[in-house]
CSV table of C-alpha atoms in Angstrom, one decimal:
chain,number,residue,atom,x,y,z
A,1,MET,CA,-49.6,-1.8,82.4
A,2,SER,CA,-49.7,-0.8,78.7
A,3,ALA,CA,-47.3,-2.0,76.3
A,4,CYS,CA,-46.7,1.3,74.5
A,5,VAL,CA,-43.5,2.2,73.3
A,6,PHE,CA,-43.4,5.3,75.4
A,7,LEU,CA,-44.1,3.6,78.5
A,8,LEU,CA,-41.1,2.7,80.8
A,9,TRP,CA,-41.8,-0.2,82.9
A,10,LEU,CA,-42.6,0.7,86.5
A,11,VAL,CA,-40.6,-0.7,89.3
A,12,SER,CA,-41.3,-0.1,92.9
A,13,ILE,CA,-38.1,1.5,94.6
A,14,PRO,CA,-37.3,0.9,98.3
A,15,LEU,CA,-38.5,3.1,101.1
A,16,SER,CA,-35.2,3.2,102.8
A,17,ILE,CA,-31.7,3.6,101.7
A,18,GLN,CA,-28.1,3.0,102.9
A,19,ALA,CA,-25.1,4.9,101.4
A,20,ALA,CA,-21.7,5.5,102.1
A,21,ARG,CA,-20.7,8.4,99.8
A,22,GLN,CA,-22.1,10.9,97.6
A,23,PRO,CA,-22.8,10.4,93.9
A,24,ARG,CA,-22.0,13.4,91.4
A,25,ASP,CA,-24.3,15.8,89.8
A,26,TYR,CA,-27.8,16.8,90.4
A,27,LEU,CA,-29.9,15.0,93.2
A,28,ILE,CA,-33.1,16.9,93.7
A,29,SER,CA,-35.9,16.8,96.2
A,30,CYS,CA,-38.7,18.5,94.6
A,31,GLY,CA,-40.8,20.9,96.8
A,32,ALA,CA,-38.2,20.7,99.5
A,33,LYS,CA,-37.3,23.9,101.2
A,34,THR,CA,-33.9,22.6,102.8
A,35,GLU,CA,-31.5,20.0,102.0
A,36,ILE,CA,-32.2,16.3,102.7
A,37,LYS,CA,-29.7,13.7,103.7
A,38,GLU,CA,-30.3,10.0,103.1
A,39,GLY,CA,-27.0,8.4,104.6
A,40,ALA,CA,-24.5,9.9,102.4
A,41,LEU,CA,-26.8,11.2,99.6
A,42,LYS,CA,-27.6,14.8,99.8
A,43,TYR,CA,-30.5,16.0,97.9
A,44,VAL,CA,-31.0,19.8,97.3
A,45,PRO,CA,-34.2,21.8,96.7
A,46,ASP,CA,-35.6,22.2,93.2
A,47,SER,CA,-36.0,25.9,93.3
A,48,ASP,CA,-32.9,26.8,91.2
A,49,PHE,CA,-33.8,24.4,88.4
A,50,ILE,CA,-37.6,25.4,88.0
A,51,ALA,CA,-39.8,28.7,88.7
A,52,THR,CA,-43.3,27.3,88.0
A,53,GLY,CA,-45.7,25.0,90.0
A,54,ASN,CA,-46.6,24.5,93.6
A,55,THR,CA,-45.2,22.5,96.5
A,56,THR,CA,-46.7,20.6,99.3
A,57,THR,CA,-45.6,18.3,102.1
A,58,LEU,CA,-47.2,14.7,102.6
A,59,LYS,CA,-48.0,14.0,106.2
A,60,ARG,CA,-45.9,10.8,106.3
A,61,THR,CA,-42.9,9.5,108.1
A,62,ASP,CA,-42.8,6.0,106.7
A,63,ILE,CA,-41.3,6.9,103.4
A,64,LEU,CA,-37.8,8.5,102.3
A,65,PRO,CA,-37.6,11.9,103.4
A,66,ARG,CA,-37.2,13.1,99.7
A,67,LEU,CA,-40.7,11.6,98.9
A,68,ARG,CA,-42.4,13.6,101.7
A,69,THR,CA,-42.5,16.7,99.5
A,70,LEU,CA,-43.3,17.2,95.9
A,71,ARG,CA,-44.1,19.8,93.2
A,72,PHE,CA,-47.3,19.9,91.3
A,73,PHE,CA,-48.5,21.8,88.3
A,74,PRO,CA,-52.2,22.9,88.5
A,75,ASN,CA,-52.2,25.3,85.6
A,76,ALA,CA,-54.0,23.3,82.8
A,77,ASN,CA,-53.5,26.1,80.3
A,78,ALA,CA,-49.6,25.5,80.3
A,79,ARG,CA,-48.6,23.1,77.6
A,80,LYS,CA,-45.3,21.6,79.8
A,81,HIS,CA,-43.6,22.4,83.0
A,82,CYS,CA,-39.6,22.2,82.6
A,83,TYR,CA,-36.6,21.7,84.9
A,84,SER,CA,-33.4,23.1,83.4
A,85,PHE,CA,-30.0,21.7,84.1
A,86,PRO,CA,-26.8,23.2,83.0
A,87,VAL,CA,-24.7,20.2,81.4
A,88,ILE,CA,-21.8,19.6,79.0
A,89,ARG,CA,-22.9,19.5,75.7
A,90,GLY,CA,-22.4,16.1,74.2
A,91,ALA,CA,-21.8,14.3,77.5
A,92,ARG,CA,-23.9,11.3,78.4
A,93,TYR,CA,-26.4,11.6,81.4
A,94,LEU,CA,-28.5,9.2,83.4
A,95,VAL,CA,-31.9,10.9,84.2
A,96,LYS,CA,-34.1,9.4,86.8
A,97,THR,CA,-37.4,10.7,87.8
A,98,ILE,CA,-39.3,9.4,90.9
A,99,TYR,CA,-43.1,9.7,91.8
A,100,PHE,CA,-45.0,9.0,95.0
A,101,TYR,CA,-48.5,10.3,95.0
A,102,GLY,CA,-49.4,10.0,98.5
A,103,LYS,CA,-53.0,11.4,97.7
A,104,PHE,CA,-51.4,14.9,98.0
A,105,ASP,CA,-54.4,16.5,95.8
A,106,GLY,CA,-57.2,14.5,97.9
A,107,GLY,CA,-57.7,12.3,95.0
A,108,ARG,CA,-58.0,8.2,94.8
A,109,ALA,CA,-55.8,7.6,92.1
A,110,PRO,CA,-52.5,9.2,90.8
A,111,PRO,CA,-53.0,11.4,87.5
A,112,VAL,CA,-51.5,10.3,84.3
A,113,PHE,CA,-49.1,12.5,82.2
A,114,ASP,CA,-46.2,12.6,79.9
A,115,GLN,CA,-42.5,12.9,80.4
A,116,ILE,CA,-40.3,15.1,77.8
A,117,ILE,CA,-36.7,15.5,77.4
A,118,ASP,CA,-35.9,18.3,75.4
A,119,GLY,CA,-38.1,18.1,72.2
A,120,THR,CA,-38.8,14.3,72.5
A,121,LYS,CA,-41.5,12.6,74.5
A,122,TRP,CA,-39.9,10.2,76.7
A,123,SER,CA,-42.6,8.1,78.5
A,124,THR,CA,-46.2,8.3,79.9
A,125,VAL,CA,-46.1,8.4,83.9
A,126,ASN,CA,-48.8,6.1,85.1
A,127,THR,CA,-48.0,5.3,88.9
A,128,THR,CA,-51.4,3.8,89.8
A,129,GLU,CA,-50.2,0.1,90.2
A,130,ASP,CA,-47.3,0.9,92.3
A,131,PHE,CA,-49.1,3.5,94.5
A,132,ALA,CA,-51.9,0.9,94.8
A,133,GLY,CA,-49.1,-1.5,96.3
A,134,GLY,CA,-48.0,1.4,98.7
A,135,GLY,CA,-44.8,1.9,96.8
A,136,SER,CA,-43.2,4.8,94.6
A,137,SER,CA,-42.3,4.5,91.0
A,138,PHE,CA,-39.1,5.5,89.2
A,139,TYR,CA,-38.3,6.1,85.4
A,140,GLU,CA,-34.9,6.1,83.9
A,141,ALA,CA,-33.4,7.2,80.7
A,142,VAL,CA,-29.8,7.7,79.2
A,143,VAL,CA,-29.3,10.6,76.9
A,144,ALA,CA,-26.7,12.6,75.4
A,145,ALA,CA,-27.0,16.4,75.9
A,146,GLN,CA,-27.8,18.1,72.7
A,147,ASN,CA,-27.2,21.6,74.1
A,148,LYS,CA,-25.5,23.2,77.3
A,149,VAL,CA,-28.9,22.9,79.1
A,150,LEU,CA,-30.7,19.7,79.6
A,151,SER,CA,-34.6,20.1,80.1
A,152,ILE,CA,-36.8,17.7,81.8
A,153,CYS,CA,-40.6,18.4,81.6
A,154,LEU,CA,-44.0,17.1,82.5
A,155,ALA,CA,-47.0,17.6,80.4
A,156,ARG,CA,-50.7,17.0,80.4
A,157,ASN,CA,-51.9,14.3,77.9
A,158,GLN,CA,-55.6,13.1,76.9
A,159,HIS,CA,-55.3,10.6,79.8
A,160,THR,CA,-54.7,13.5,82.5
A,161,PRO,CA,-58.1,13.8,84.5
A,162,ALA,CA,-59.7,17.3,84.4
A,163,GLY,CA,-58.7,19.0,87.7
A,164,SER,CA,-55.8,16.9,88.4
A,165,SER,CA,-52.2,17.9,88.2
A,166,PRO,CA,-48.9,16.4,87.1
A,167,PHE,CA,-46.5,16.2,90.0
A,168,ILE,CA,-42.9,14.9,90.7
A,169,SER,CA,-41.2,13.8,94.0
A,170,SER,CA,-37.5,13.6,93.2
A,171,LEU,CA,-35.2,13.9,90.2
A,172,GLU,CA,-31.6,12.9,89.5
A,173,VAL,CA,-29.4,13.6,86.8
A,174,HIS,CA,-26.0,11.7,86.6
A,175,TYR,CA,-23.0,12.4,84.5
A,176,LEU,CA,-21.9,8.9,82.9
A,177,GLU,CA,-18.4,8.0,82.0
A,178,SER,CA,-17.8,7.7,78.3
A,179,SER,CA,-17.7,4.1,78.4
A,180,VAL,CA,-21.0,3.5,79.6
A,181,TYR,CA,-23.5,2.2,77.0
A,182,ASN,CA,-21.2,3.5,74.3
A,183,SER,CA,-22.3,1.0,71.6
A,184,THR,CA,-25.4,3.2,71.3
A,185,ASN,CA,-25.4,6.0,68.8
A,186,PHE,CA,-26.8,8.8,71.1
A,187,ASP,CA,-26.9,11.1,68.3
A,188,LYS,CA,-29.9,9.5,67.0
A,189,ALA,CA,-31.4,7.9,70.1
A,190,MET,CA,-31.8,7.8,73.9
A,191,LEU,CA,-32.1,4.7,76.2
A,192,MET,CA,-35.1,3.9,78.5
A,193,THR,CA,-34.6,1.5,81.2
A,194,VAL,CA,-36.6,-1.3,81.0
A,195,ALA,CA,-35.3,-4.0,83.5
A,196,ARG,CA,-31.7,-4.2,85.5
A,197,SER,CA,-31.4,-7.3,87.6
A,198,ARG,CA,-28.9,-9.4,89.8
A,199,PHE,CA,-29.6,-13.1,89.6
A,200,GLY,CA,-29.8,-15.8,92.4
A,201,SER,CA,-29.5,-13.4,95.2
A,202,HIS,CA,-30.2,-14.8,98.8
A,203,ASP,CA,-32.1,-11.4,99.7
A,204,ASP,CA,-34.4,-9.0,98.2
A,205,ILE,CA,-32.4,-6.0,98.5
A,206,ILE,CA,-32.2,-3.5,95.7
A,207,ILE,CA,-28.3,-2.5,94.9
A,208,SER,CA,-27.8,1.1,94.4
A,209,TYR,CA,-25.5,3.7,95.4
A,210,PRO,CA,-22.6,3.5,96.8
A,211,ASP,CA,-22.1,0.1,95.0
A,212,ASP,CA,-23.4,1.6,91.8
A,213,ILE,CA,-21.7,5.0,91.4
A,214,PHE,CA,-24.3,6.2,89.1
A,215,ASN,CA,-27.1,5.1,91.5
A,216,ARG,CA,-28.7,2.6,89.2
A,217,PHE,CA,-31.0,0.3,90.7
A,218,TRP,CA,-30.2,-3.5,90.4
A,219,GLU,CA,-33.3,-5.7,91.4
A,220,PRO,CA,-32.9,-9.4,92.8
A,221,TYR,CA,-34.3,-11.8,90.4
A,222,LYS,CA,-34.8,-15.6,91.0
A,223,ASP,CA,-36.7,-18.5,89.6
A,224,GLU,CA,-36.6,-22.2,89.9
A,225,SER,CA,-32.8,-22.5,88.7
A,226,PRO,CA,-30.2,-23.3,91.3
A,227,PHE,CA,-27.8,-20.3,92.4
A,228,VAL,CA,-24.4,-20.1,93.5
A,229,THR,CA,-22.4,-17.5,95.4
A,230,SER,CA,-18.9,-16.1,94.1
A,231,HIS,CA,-15.7,-16.7,96.0
A,232,TRP,CA,-13.8,-13.9,94.0
A,233,ASN,CA,-14.4,-10.0,93.7
A,234,VAL,CA,-14.6,-8.6,90.2
A,235,THR,CA,-12.7,-5.5,89.0
A,236,THR,CA,-15.9,-3.7,87.6
A,237,THR,CA,-14.1,-0.6,86.4
A,238,SER,CA,-12.8,-2.8,83.7
A,239,PHE,CA,-16.3,-3.2,82.2
A,240,TRP,CA,-17.8,-0.6,79.8
A,241,ASN,CA,-21.0,0.1,81.9
A,242,ILE,CA,-19.1,-0.1,85.2
A,243,PRO,CA,-21.8,-2.5,87.0
A,244,PRO,CA,-21.5,-2.8,90.9
A,245,GLN,CA,-19.3,-5.5,92.4
A,246,LYS,CA,-22.3,-6.8,94.2
A,247,ALA,CA,-24.0,-7.7,91.0
A,248,PHE,CA,-21.5,-10.6,90.5
A,249,ALA,CA,-22.0,-12.0,94.2
A,250,SER,CA,-24.5,-14.5,93.1
A,251,ALA,CA,-25.6,-16.2,89.7
A,252,LEU,CA,-28.3,-18.6,88.4
A,253,THR,CA,-26.9,-21.8,87.1
A,254,THR,CA,-27.7,-25.5,86.1
A,255,SER,CA,-25.8,-28.7,86.4
A,256,ARG,CA,-23.1,-30.0,83.9
A,257,GLY,CA,-24.4,-30.6,80.4
A,258,LYS,CA,-27.7,-29.1,80.9
A,259,THR,CA,-29.3,-25.7,79.3
A,260,LEU,CA,-30.2,-22.9,81.5
A,261,THR,CA,-33.2,-21.1,80.1
A,262,LEU,CA,-34.4,-17.5,81.8
A,263,ASN,CA,-37.9,-16.0,80.9
A,264,TRP,CA,-36.5,-12.5,82.0
A,265,PRO,CA,-37.7,-9.9,82.5
A,266,PRO,CA,-41.0,-11.5,83.9
A,267,PHE,CA,-43.2,-9.4,81.6
A,268,PRO,CA,-43.8,-8.9,77.8
A,269,LEU,CA,-41.7,-6.4,75.9
A,270,SER,CA,-43.4,-3.8,73.5
A,271,SER,CA,-42.1,-3.9,70.0
A,272,GLY,CA,-38.9,-2.0,69.3
A,273,LEU,CA,-35.3,-2.1,69.4
A,274,TYR,CA,-33.2,-2.8,72.7
A,275,TYR,CA,-29.8,-2.5,74.3
A,276,ILE,CA,-29.0,-5.9,76.1
A,277,ALA,CA,-26.0,-6.4,78.5
A,278,PHE,CA,-25.2,-9.5,80.2
A,279,TYR,CA,-22.7,-10.1,82.9
A,280,PHE,CA,-20.8,-13.5,84.0
A,281,GLN,CA,-18.3,-14.6,86.4
A,282,ASP,CA,-17.2,-18.2,87.3
A,283,ASN,CA,-17.9,-18.5,91.0
A,284,ARG,CA,-15.3,-21.0,91.6
A,285,SER,CA,-11.6,-20.7,92.8
A,286,PRO,CA,-9.0,-20.6,90.1
A,287,SER,CA,-7.9,-24.0,89.0
A,288,PRO,CA,-7.0,-26.0,85.8
A,289,TYR,CA,-10.6,-26.8,85.7
A,290,SER,CA,-12.0,-23.2,86.5
A,291,TRP,CA,-13.7,-22.4,83.2
A,292,ARG,CA,-17.0,-22.4,81.6
A,293,VAL,CA,-17.9,-22.3,77.9
A,294,PHE,CA,-21.2,-21.8,76.6
A,295,ASP,CA,-23.4,-20.2,73.9
A,296,VAL,CA,-25.7,-17.2,74.6
A,297,GLN,CA,-29.0,-17.1,72.8
A,298,VAL,CA,-31.8,-14.5,72.8
A,299,ASN,CA,-35.1,-15.6,71.4
A,300,GLY,CA,-33.4,-18.4,69.4
A,301,HIS,CA,-30.8,-16.2,67.9
A,302,PHE,CA,-27.2,-16.4,68.9
A,303,PHE,CA,-26.1,-13.5,71.0
A,304,PHE,CA,-22.5,-14.7,71.7
A,305,GLN,CA,-20.9,-17.9,70.8
A,306,HIS,CA,-18.5,-20.0,73.1
A,307,MET,CA,-18.6,-17.7,75.9
A,308,ASN,CA,-15.5,-18.7,78.1
A,309,VAL,CA,-16.3,-17.4,81.5
A,310,THR,CA,-13.7,-16.9,84.2
A,311,GLU,CA,-13.3,-15.7,87.8
A,312,GLN,CA,-12.4,-12.3,86.4
A,313,GLY,CA,-15.8,-12.0,85.0
A,314,GLN,CA,-17.2,-11.0,81.5
A,315,GLY,CA,-19.5,-8.7,79.9
A,316,VAL,CA,-21.3,-8.9,76.7
A,317,VAL,CA,-23.4,-6.2,75.0
A,318,GLY,CA,-25.9,-6.1,72.0
A,319,THR,CA,-27.4,-2.9,70.6
A,320,ASN,CA,-30.5,-2.6,68.2
A,321,TRP,CA,-32.0,-5.9,68.8
A,322,PRO,CA,-35.4,-6.2,67.6
A,323,LEU,CA,-37.7,-7.7,70.5
A,324,SER,CA,-41.2,-8.2,71.3
A,325,GLY,CA,-43.2,-10.2,73.8
A,326,GLN,CA,-41.5,-12.5,76.2
A,327,LEU,CA,-37.8,-12.4,76.1
A,328,VAL,CA,-36.2,-16.0,76.5
A,329,ILE,CA,-32.4,-16.3,77.3
A,330,THR,CA,-30.8,-19.7,76.6
A,331,LEU,CA,-27.3,-20.5,77.9
A,332,SER,CA,-26.2,-23.8,76.2
A,333,PRO,CA,-23.0,-25.5,77.6
A,334,ALA,CA,-20.1,-26.7,75.3
A,335,PRO,CA,-19.6,-30.6,75.3
A,336,SER,CA,-16.3,-30.4,76.9
A,337,SER,CA,-17.4,-27.8,79.7
A,338,PRO,CA,-16.8,-29.4,83.1
A,339,VAL,CA,-19.6,-27.2,84.8
A,340,GLY,CA,-23.0,-25.8,83.5
A,341,PRO,CA,-23.5,-22.3,82.4
A,342,LEU,CA,-24.4,-19.4,84.6
A,343,ILE,CA,-25.4,-15.7,84.5
A,344,ASN,CA,-25.0,-13.0,87.3
A,345,ALA,CA,-26.7,-9.9,86.1
A,346,ALA,CA,-28.5,-8.3,82.9
A,347,GLU,CA,-29.6,-4.9,81.7
A,348,LEU,CA,-32.3,-4.1,79.2
A,349,LEU,CA,-32.9,-0.7,77.9
A,350,GLN,CA,-35.3,0.4,74.9
A,351,LEU,CA,-33.9,2.6,72.1
A,352,LEU,CA,-36.2,5.8,71.6
A,353,PRO,CA,-35.4,7.9,68.6
A,354,PHE,CA,-34.8,11.4,69.4
A,355,GLY,CA,-37.5,13.7,68.2
A,356,ASN,CA,-36.6,16.8,66.1
A,357,ARG,CA,-35.4,20.1,67.7
A,358,THR,CA,-36.4,23.8,66.8
A,359,LEU,CA,-34.0,25.1,64.5
A,360,THR,CA,-31.0,26.2,66.7
A,361,ARG,CA,-30.9,29.9,65.5
A,362,ASP,CA,-34.8,30.2,66.4
A,363,ALA,CA,-34.3,28.4,69.7
A,364,VAL,CA,-31.5,30.6,70.8
A,365,ALA,CA,-33.6,33.9,69.7
A,366,MET,CA,-36.4,32.6,71.7
A,367,GLU,CA,-34.3,32.0,74.8
A,368,GLU,CA,-33.0,35.5,74.5
A,369,LEU,CA,-36.4,37.0,74.1
A,370,LYS,CA,-37.4,34.9,77.2
A,371,LYS,CA,-34.7,36.6,79.1
A,372,GLU,CA,-36.0,40.1,78.5
A,373,VAL,CA,-39.6,39.4,79.7
A,374,VAL,CA,-40.2,40.0,83.2
A,375,ASN,CA,-42.9,37.4,83.8
A,376,PRO,CA,-42.8,34.9,80.9
A,377,PRO,CA,-45.5,32.5,80.5
A,378,GLU,CA,-45.3,29.3,82.8
A,379,ASP,CA,-44.5,26.9,79.8
A,380,TRP,CA,-41.8,28.7,78.5
A,381,GLY,CA,-39.1,26.1,79.0
A,382,GLY,CA,-37.5,23.4,77.1
A,383,ASP,CA,-37.7,23.2,73.3
A,384,PRO,CA,-39.7,26.1,72.0
A,385,CYS,CA,-41.6,24.3,69.3
A,386,LEU,CA,-41.3,20.7,70.4
A,387,PRO,CA,-42.8,18.1,71.0
A,388,ILE,CA,-45.7,19.1,68.6
A,389,GLY,CA,-48.5,20.1,70.7
A,390,HIS,CA,-46.1,21.0,73.6
A,391,SER,CA,-44.6,24.5,72.2
A,392,TRP,CA,-44.3,27.4,74.4
A,393,GLY,CA,-47.6,29.1,75.0
A,394,GLY,CA,-48.3,31.6,72.5
A,395,VAL,CA,-45.7,30.4,70.1
A,396,TYR,CA,-46.7,28.7,66.9
A,397,CYS,CA,-44.4,26.7,64.7
A,398,THR,CA,-44.1,24.8,61.4
A,399,VAL,CA,-45.4,21.5,61.7
A,400,ALA,CA,-42.5,20.0,59.7
A,401,GLU,CA,-38.8,20.0,59.2
A,402,PRO,CA,-37.2,22.7,59.7
A,403,PHE,CA,-39.1,23.4,62.7
A,404,ARG,CA,-39.2,27.4,63.0
A,405,VAL,CA,-41.2,29.8,65.0
A,406,VAL,CA,-43.8,31.5,62.5
A,407,SER,CA,-46.1,33.4,65.0
A,408,LEU,CA,-45.9,35.0,68.4
A,409,ASN,CA,-49.7,35.4,69.6
A,410,LEU,CA,-49.1,36.9,73.0
A,411,SER,CA,-51.9,39.4,72.9
A,412,GLY,CA,-53.2,40.1,76.6
A,413,TYR,CA,-50.8,37.9,78.4
A,414,GLY,CA,-50.0,40.5,80.8
A,415,LEU,CA,-46.3,40.5,80.0
A,416,SER,CA,-43.7,43.2,80.6
A,417,GLY,CA,-40.2,43.9,80.1
A,418,LYS,CA,-38.4,44.7,76.8
A,419,LEU,CA,-38.5,43.4,73.4
A,420,SER,CA,-35.4,41.8,72.7
A,421,PRO,CA,-33.5,42.6,69.3
A,422,SER,CA,-33.2,38.7,69.0
A,423,ILE,CA,-36.9,38.8,67.9
A,424,ALA,CA,-35.5,40.0,64.3
A,425,ARG,CA,-33.6,36.7,64.1
A,426,LEU,CA,-36.6,34.7,63.8
A,427,THR,CA,-36.8,35.2,60.2
A,428,GLY,CA,-39.6,32.7,59.6
A,429,LEU,CA,-42.2,35.0,61.6
A,430,ARG,CA,-45.3,35.9,59.7
A,431,HIS,CA,-47.2,37.2,62.8
A,432,ILE,CA,-46.2,39.2,65.8
A,433,TRP,CA,-49.3,39.8,68.0
A,434,LEU,CA,-48.0,41.3,71.2
A,435,GLY,CA,-50.8,43.9,71.9
A,436,ASP,CA,-52.2,44.6,75.3
A,437,ASN,CA,-49.5,44.0,77.5
A,438,LYS,CA,-46.9,46.1,79.4
A,439,PHE,CA,-43.9,46.1,77.4
A,440,SER,CA,-41.6,49.3,77.5
A,441,GLY,CA,-38.6,50.6,75.9
A,442,VAL,CA,-37.7,50.8,72.0
A,443,ILE,CA,-39.1,48.6,69.1
A,444,PRO,CA,-36.2,46.8,67.7
A,445,ASP,CA,-35.2,46.7,64.1
A,446,LEU,CA,-37.6,44.3,62.5
A,447,SER,CA,-36.4,44.8,58.9
A,448,PRO,CA,-34.9,41.2,58.6
A,449,LEU,CA,-38.4,39.7,58.9
A,450,LYS,CA,-39.2,39.6,55.2
A,451,ALA,CA,-42.1,37.1,55.6
A,452,LEU,CA,-43.9,39.3,58.4
A,453,GLU,CA,-47.4,39.9,57.4
A,454,THR,CA,-49.0,41.4,60.6
A,455,LEU,CA,-47.3,43.5,63.6
A,456,PHE,CA,-49.8,44.3,66.4
A,457,LEU,CA,-48.1,46.2,69.3
A,458,GLN,CA,-50.9,48.3,70.6
A,459,ASN,CA,-51.6,49.1,74.1
A,460,ASN,CA,-48.1,48.8,75.4
A,461,LYS,CA,-45.7,51.2,76.8
A,462,LEU,CA,-43.3,51.3,74.0
A,463,ASN,CA,-41.5,54.6,73.3
A,464,SER,CA,-40.4,54.5,69.6
A,465,SER,CA,-42.3,53.8,66.4
A,466,VAL,CA,-41.8,51.5,63.7
A,467,PRO,CA,-39.1,52.3,61.2
A,468,GLU,CA,-40.7,53.9,58.0
A,469,PRO,CA,-39.5,51.3,55.5
A,470,LEU,CA,-41.2,48.6,57.5
A,471,THR,CA,-44.5,50.4,57.8
A,472,LYS,CA,-44.7,50.9,54.0
A,473,ARG,CA,-43.9,47.3,53.2
A,474,ASP,CA,-46.5,45.9,50.8
A,475,GLY,CA,-49.0,43.5,52.4
A,476,LEU,CA,-47.9,44.3,56.2
A,477,SER,CA,-50.5,45.3,58.6
A,478,VAL,CA,-49.2,47.3,61.5
A,479,ARG,CA,-51.1,48.4,64.7
A,480,LEU,CA,-49.2,50.7,67.4
A,481,SER,CA,-52.1,52.2,69.3
């Protein structure tokens, strides 16, 4: 695996699942025709959230039902392919994308491509290693909704082989409580999940829903350290991140007076800023001696001093920690502590600064223009201008802030419908080339477009002319027939 900042570390997910109740929000089985139930989880078809791409069914019965179908995107001319979800502006969401290649295209290896959230490149999807091992892969991010619609897009990159298609098997969008990961400034960054583990487990089961109400995956992690099991349940709703109770069921520990050292996660980190959360609980029954005191260090730097762990459990978090390479966690006991240190669970997420966004006025105007087009281009989804290189087809924008639409070159796209008056609010427009289409109706008032240099509307079905003041404007070239 590459240590690129945009790569979210891949983790195989289980091919079977047990659940007792349904989590909130969107659970999508991509390419499915009907609802799919896995225990109490209900996954719905994706057709209400995307209008492009093709679907197929894998001839497999040994995988989760929602992995047996997928949606793929063969149009190599489209700059991106976007799902759109109605959300609450400003609210926090956990986004999870899941991929199982299954050789749906008859190829030997999965294609490599990018994921985009709104206008920000989130990660590169490379499922080759997991697929070679017979597994699926998931990517997870935590993001605050910048608008009332959250777009999750797939896009080709320089590593996507010619003739191959980006694809997706399943997608989840979970609303998060306001306390979850709340020390992060989500106005400036999103979080990408790198690792989430429970320590000292007797088994290899991945904890998820219903134990975790947001369907986060908690993988088992063991090393050569001794482990213990807990005798008391923890009220996890009192923790900011609301971890599952089962994450406290066991812990890695060491004997009295000794230091506990963990090399976790078991792979090197790319250089960047990280969010870290540690969870602790004294496993013993309450007594005058049921306390543990120790210091927590990360790569030799104090993370928390004099941690006093009780049977009620404690959680500590750190934001904006600069990390790279192997992460070393050190728990050093206080001289007076009657027992050694221990740790039950941990989360590690990388901060990814938000990319820019198209100027709001232009973005809204483009969405309104899209609504009037009967057959808009396949890649008209997500942010109209961003990320750079992935603007809407035929839409050209400035390459620096403020990001504005400066040209519409849609000649010969075979488009029909009406020209929305919202086009006049794209006041940065210098060129409008809409010739050789099937637009009908009236030409809207374009006089607010003071920067307009060319207006080509020839060979359409428009039944009005351009207002005379506009046609006589110096420097403006107009073609209507």
